[in-house]
Tab-separated table of N, CA and C in Angstrom:
chain	number	residue	atom	x	y	z
A	754	PHE	N	0.732	-1.018	-0.285
A	754	PHE	CA	-0.083	-0.004	0.169
A	754	PHE	C	1.405	1.462	0.240
A	755	SER	N	0.269	2.107	-0.722
A	755	SER	CA	1.349	3.654	-1.050
A	755	SER	C	0.527	4.889	-0.470
A	756	TYR	N	1.085	5.170	0.995
A	756	TYR	CA	0.006	6.367	0.974
A	756	TYR	C	0.410	7.800	-0.195
A	757	GLY	N	-1.105	8.391	0.138
A	757	GLY	CA	-0.364	9.912	-0.381
A	757	GLY	C	-1.509	10.564	0.249
A	758	SER	N	-2.449	11.623	-0.521
A	758	SER	CA	-3.149	12.456	-0.783
A	758	SER	C	-4.624	12.446	0.222
A	759	GLY	N	-4.579	10.874	0.429
A	759	GLY	CA	-6.333	10.012	0.386
A	759	GLY	C	-7.012	10.146	-0.434
A	760	LEU	N	-6.608	11.262	-1.701
A	760	LEU	CA	-7.732	10.701	-2.897
A	760	LEU	C	-7.370	9.250	-3.928
A	761	ALA	N	-6.240	8.732	-3.825
A	761	ALA	CA	-5.643	7.373	-4.555
A	761	ALA	C	-4.959	6.843	-3.345
A	762	SER	N	-4.472	6.221	-3.883
A	762	SER	CA	-3.877	4.717	-3.732
A	762	SER	C	-3.448	3.651	-4.491
A	763	ALA	N	-2.642	3.244	-3.803
A	763	ALA	CA	-2.204	1.630	-5.008
A	763	ALA	C	-1.910	0.274	-4.650
A	764	MET	N	-2.125	-0.735	-5.165
A	764	MET	CA	-1.972	-2.160	-4.665
A	764	MET	C	-1.094	-2.349	-5.313
A	765	PHE	N	0.037	-3.505	-4.571
A	765	PHE	CA	0.676	-4.142	-4.990
A	765	PHE	C	0.580	-6.028	-4.755
A	766	SER	N	1.363	-6.281	-5.498
A	766	SER	CA	2.047	-7.806	-4.991
A	766	SER	C	2.618	-8.479	-5.376
A	767	PHE	N	3.039	-9.284	-4.990
A	767	PHE	CA	4.595	-9.610	-5.440
A	767	PHE	C	4.999	-10.858	-5.365
A	768	THR	N	5.978	-12.055	-5.869
A	768	THR	CA	6.333	-13.178	-5.195
A	768	THR	C	7.402	-13.317	-5.051
A	769	ILE	N	7.999	-14.133	-3.521
A	769	ILE	CA	8.783	-14.588	-3.058
A	769	ILE	C	10.253	-15.138	-3.999
A	770	SER	N	11.147	-14.605	-3.968
A	770	SER	CA	12.536	-15.687	-4.921
A	770	SER	C	13.505	-15.632	-4.040
A	771	ASN	N	14.129	-17.044	-4.378
A	771	ASN	CA	15.876	-17.114	-4.008
A	771	ASN	C	16.661	-16.473	-4.794
A	772	ASN	N	16.022	-16.271	-5.928
A	772	ASN	CA	17.359	-15.713	-7.032
A	772	ASN	C	17.921	-14.625	-6.521
A	773	ILE	N	18.840	-14.461	-6.007
A	773	ILE	CA	20.085	-13.430	-5.686
A	773	ILE	C	20.916	-13.151	-6.723
A	774	SER	N	20.723	-13.773	-7.774
A	774	SER	CA	21.544	-13.558	-9.007
A	774	SER	C	21.549	-12.545	-9.434
A	775	SER	N	22.861	-12.005	-10.156
A	775	SER	CA	23.020	-10.467	-10.792
A	775	SER	C	21.864	-9.818	-11.978
A	776	GLY	N	21.435	-9.108	-11.434
A	776	GLY	CA	20.120	-8.637	-12.455
A	776	GLY	C	18.876	-9.401	-12.068
A	777	SER	N	18.579	-10.037	-11.269
A	777	SER	CA	17.035	-11.006	-10.894
A	777	SER	C	16.300	-9.338	-9.956
A	778	PRO	N	15.275	-9.801	-9.976
A	778	PRO	CA	14.686	-8.578	-8.948
A	778	PRO	C	14.915	-8.571	-8.046
A	779	LEU	N	14.875	-9.605	-6.904
A	779	LEU	CA	15.621	-9.517	-5.447
A	779	LEU	C	17.278	-9.106	-5.581
A	780	ASN	N	17.968	-8.969	-5.998
A	780	ASN	CA	18.730	-8.698	-6.027
A	780	ASN	C	19.060	-7.000	-6.523
A	781	LEU	N	18.209	-6.437	-7.402
A	781	LEU	CA	17.842	-5.102	-8.060
A	781	LEU	C	16.939	-4.563	-6.682
A	782	LEU	N	16.501	-4.965	-6.121
A	782	LEU	CA	15.901	-4.213	-4.621
A	782	LEU	C	16.280	-4.566	-3.542
A	783	VAL	N	17.521	-5.240	-3.056
A	783	VAL	CA	18.522	-5.307	-2.180
A	783	VAL	C	19.629	-4.307	-2.283
A	784	THR	N	20.007	-4.413	-3.980
A	784	THR	CA	20.657	-2.938	-4.426
A	784	THR	C	20.423	-1.987	-3.832
A	785	SER	N	19.136	-1.736	-4.636
A	785	SER	CA	18.516	-0.416	-4.767
A	785	SER	C	18.533	0.582	-2.873
A	786	LEU	N	18.071	-0.967	-1.925
A	786	LEU	CA	18.281	-0.097	-0.675
A	786	LEU	C	19.075	-0.113	0.135
A	787	LYS	N	20.248	0.037	-0.197
A	787	LYS	CA	21.670	-0.391	0.744
A	787	LYS	C	21.945	1.074	0.539
A	788	ASP	N	21.520	1.911	0.394
A	788	ASP	CA	21.668	3.629	0.671
A	788	ASP	C	20.753	4.074	1.838
A	789	ILE	N	20.154	3.318	2.322
A	789	ILE	CA	19.134	3.885	2.674
A	789	ILE	C	19.653	4.705	3.970
A	790	PRO	N	20.624	3.971	4.736
A	790	PRO	CA	20.924	4.361	6.009
A	790	PRO	C	21.504	6.447	5.671
A	791	GLU	N	22.034	6.082	4.527
A	791	GLU	CA	22.590	7.627	4.033
A	791	GLU	C	21.547	8.259	3.899
A	792	ARG	N	20.546	7.826	3.286
A	792	ARG	CA	20.009	8.776	2.733
A	792	ARG	C	19.570	9.010	3.807
A	793	LEU	N	18.368	8.412	4.995
A	793	LEU	CA	18.545	8.818	5.806
A	793	LEU	C	18.644	10.212	7.118
A	794	ALA	N	20.386	10.179	7.326
A	794	ALA	CA	20.772	10.245	7.781
A	794	ALA	C	21.496	11.989	7.126
A	795	SER	N	21.038	11.793	5.704
A	795	SER	CA	21.526	12.894	5.154
A	795	SER	C	20.203	14.042	4.975
A	796	ARG	N	19.035	13.500	5.948
A	796	ARG	CA	17.679	14.497	5.688
A	796	ARG	C	18.555	16.058	6.136
A	797	LEU	N	17.622	17.353	6.087
A	797	LEU	CA	17.887	18.474	6.522
A	797	LEU	C	16.885	18.239	8.029
A	798	GLN	N	17.879	18.753	9.197
A	798	GLN	CA	16.847	18.844	10.416
A	798	GLN	C	17.080	20.005	10.717
A	799	VAL	N	15.479	20.348	11.352
A	799	VAL	CA	15.317	21.772	11.718
A	799	VAL	C	14.952	21.515	13.218
A	800	GLU	N	14.664	22.608	13.668
A	800	GLU	CA	13.921	23.283	14.967
A	800	GLU	C	12.606	22.668	14.806
A	801	PRO	N	11.879	22.485	16.046
A	801	PRO	CA	10.510	22.385	15.733
A	801	PRO	C	10.124	23.656	15.749
A	802	GLU	N	10.498	25.085	16.546
A	802	GLU	CA	9.965	25.971	15.621
A	802	GLU	C	10.031	26.806	14.183
A	803	GLU	N	10.822	25.712	13.042
A	803	GLU	CA	11.029	25.860	12.114
A	803	GLU	C	9.970	25.351	10.980
A	804	PHE	N	9.625	23.997	11.599
A	804	PHE	CA	8.870	23.385	10.632
A	804	PHE	C	7.320	23.845	11.285
A	805	VAL	N	7.101	24.215	12.290
A	805	VAL	CA	6.067	25.008	12.748
A	805	VAL	C	5.669	26.360	12.170
A	806	LYS	N	6.589	26.446	11.298
A	806	LYS	CA	6.744	27.759	10.385
A	806	LYS	C	6.764	27.464	9.067
A	807	THR	N	6.885	26.188	8.397
A	807	THR	CA	6.833	25.388	7.403
A	807	THR	C	5.601	25.074	7.324
A	808	LEU	N	5.198	24.313	8.589
A	808	LEU	CA	3.258	23.901	8.098
A	808	LEU	C	2.467	24.740	8.154
A	809	THR	N	2.804	26.158	8.927
A	809	THR	CA	1.828	27.521	8.805
A	809	THR	C	1.663	28.433	7.524
A	810	ALA	N	2.927	27.951	6.820
A	810	ALA	CA	3.145	28.673	5.299
A	810	ALA	C	2.668	27.899	4.526
A	811	ARG	N	2.297	26.456	4.789
A	811	ARG	CA	1.676	25.428	4.121
A	811	ARG	C	0.253	25.008	4.377
A	812	GLU	N	-0.120	25.816	5.053
A	812	GLU	CA	-1.783	26.049	5.830
A	812	GLU	C	-2.020	27.481	4.956
A	813	ILE	N	-1.883	28.021	5.009
A	813	ILE	CA	-2.021	29.700	4.191
A	813	ILE	C	-2.564	29.265	2.889
A	814	THR	N	-1.573	29.099	2.265
A	814	THR	CA	-0.978	28.594	0.664
A	814	THR	C	-2.486	26.912	0.260
A	815	HIS	N	-3.138	26.421	1.147
A	815	HIS	CA	-3.568	25.430	0.720
A	815	HIS	C	-4.627	25.600	0.599
A	816	ASN	N	-5.302	25.101	-1.133
A	816	ASN	CA	-6.174	25.664	-2.051
A	816	ASN	C	-6.000	27.053	-2.265
A	817	LYS	N	-4.676	27.480	-2.361
A	817	LYS	CA	-4.915	28.981	-2.948
A	817	LYS	C	-4.435	29.104	-4.512
A	818	ASN	N	-5.150	29.638	-4.916
A	818	ASN	CA	-4.436	29.490	-6.457
A	818	ASN	C	-3.884	31.335	-7.088
A	819	ASN	N	-3.222	30.614	-8.456
A	819	ASN	CA	-1.876	32.509	-8.794
A	819	ASN	C	-1.018	32.192	-7.684
A	820	TYR	N	-0.335	31.053	-7.790
A	820	TYR	CA	0.504	30.847	-6.401
A	820	TYR	C	1.787	30.417	-6.711
A	821	SER	N	3.058	30.794	-5.940
A	821	SER	CA	4.410	29.535	-6.775
A	821	SER	C	4.817	29.850	-4.687
A	822	PRO	N	4.980	28.600	-5.041
A	822	PRO	CA	5.657	28.586	-3.695
A	822	PRO	C	7.374	29.123	-4.461
A	823	SER	N	7.721	29.486	-2.456
A	823	SER	CA	8.876	30.179	-2.441
A	823	SER	C	10.160	29.041	-1.750
A	824	CYS	N	10.157	28.065	-2.049
A	824	CYS	CA	11.038	26.702	-0.931
A	824	CYS	C	12.460	26.744	-1.657
A	825	SER	N	13.024	26.617	-1.006
A	825	SER	CA	14.668	26.740	-1.940
A	825	SER	C	14.730	25.496	-2.603
A	826	GLU	N	15.203	25.010	-4.148
A	826	GLU	CA	14.983	24.154	-4.619
A	826	GLU	C	16.879	23.271	-3.831
A	827	ASN	N	17.722	23.426	-3.165
A	827	ASN	CA	18.767	23.259	-2.617
A	827	ASN	C	18.636	22.048	-1.672
A	828	GLU	N	17.048	22.341	-0.944
A	828	GLU	CA	16.582	21.730	-0.026
A	828	GLU	C	16.282	20.255	-0.461
A	829	LEU	N	16.379	19.993	-1.329
A	829	LEU	CA	15.385	18.966	-1.807
A	829	LEU	C	16.063	17.576	-2.492
A	830	PHE	N	15.844	16.540	-2.359
A	830	PHE	CA	16.789	15.351	-2.792
A	830	PHE	C	16.719	15.601	-4.300
A	831	PRO	N	18.326	15.396	-5.212
A	831	PRO	CA	18.325	15.122	-6.597
A	831	PRO	C	17.182	14.523	-7.391
A	832	GLY	N	16.578	14.935	-8.025
A	832	GLY	CA	15.362	14.388	-9.024
A	832	GLY	C	13.496	14.317	-8.268
A	833	THR	N	13.581	14.996	-6.948
A	833	THR	CA	12.488	14.927	-6.047
A	833	THR	C	11.470	16.003	-7.504
A	834	TYR	N	10.293	15.616	-7.702
A	834	TYR	CA	9.179	16.498	-7.808
A	834	TYR	C	8.836	17.362	-6.626
A	835	TYR	N	8.335	18.364	-7.774
A	835	TYR	CA	8.125	19.878	-6.865
A	835	TYR	C	7.306	20.206	-6.912
A	836	LEU	N	6.389	21.563	-6.471
A	836	LEU	CA	5.113	21.843	-6.756
A	836	LEU	C	6.011	23.707	-7.443
A	837	THR	N	5.721	23.923	-8.600
A	837	THR	CA	6.637	25.195	-9.128
A	837	THR	C	5.518	26.488	-9.429
A	838	ASN	N	4.109	25.933	-9.438
A	838	ASN	CA	2.944	26.538	-9.927
A	838	ASN	C	1.195	26.101	-9.633
A	839	VAL	N	0.300	26.991	-9.142
A	839	VAL	CA	-0.534	26.803	-9.228
A	839	VAL	C	-1.020	27.972	-9.770
A	840	ASP	N	-1.786	27.918	-11.236
A	840	ASP	CA	-2.505	28.762	-11.732
A	840	ASP	C	-4.010	29.268	-11.685
A	841	GLU	N	-4.550	30.057	-12.021
A	841	GLU	CA	-6.450	30.401	-11.821
A	841	GLU	C	-6.698	30.015	-11.625
A	842	LYS	N	-6.879	28.404	-12.353
A	842	LYS	CA	-7.706	27.477	-12.522
A	842	LYS	C	-7.444	25.905	-11.591
A	843	PHE	N	-6.382	26.516	-10.804
A	843	PHE	CA	-6.025	25.521	-9.668
A	843	PHE	C	-5.123	24.419	-10.369
A	844	ARG	N	-4.323	24.696	-11.477
A	844	ARG	CA	-4.135	23.447	-12.365
A	844	ARG	C	-2.441	23.712	-11.841
A	845	ARG	N	-1.659	22.700	-11.642
A	845	ARG	CA	-0.786	22.280	-10.564
A	845	ARG	C	0.740	22.297	-12.185
A	846	THR	N	1.635	22.939	-11.373
A	846	THR	CA	2.962	22.283	-12.523
A	846	THR	C	3.766	21.819	-11.370
A	847	TYR	N	4.781	21.038	-11.492
A	847	TYR	CA	5.611	20.564	-11.041
A	847	TYR	C	7.109	21.107	-11.843
C-alpha cells in the first residue's frame, strides 16, 4: 500500500524468490535499498519552531490559486518532483 493525499492509493502484489543472482528482481531490490541509512542521515534537520513555520506557510497556501511556492530547491533530494506553480484554474505545475 502506498500513502498519499487520500485521494488515490496503489496496491501491489509480489512473489517471493530465492534468486539473488546479478540482475534478478530480488538483487535489484536489495541493491536499491543499500543506501537507505545514508539517505536518511542526509535529511535536513530543523528545530521544531522552524517546522511549525513551514507547516503554517503550507496552511496559508492550501487551496490557493495564482501561487508559486518560495522554497529552496537546494533542500530537496536530487530528482524530487516539486510544485512550481498553481494557476488561476488551480492547475498545478511540477
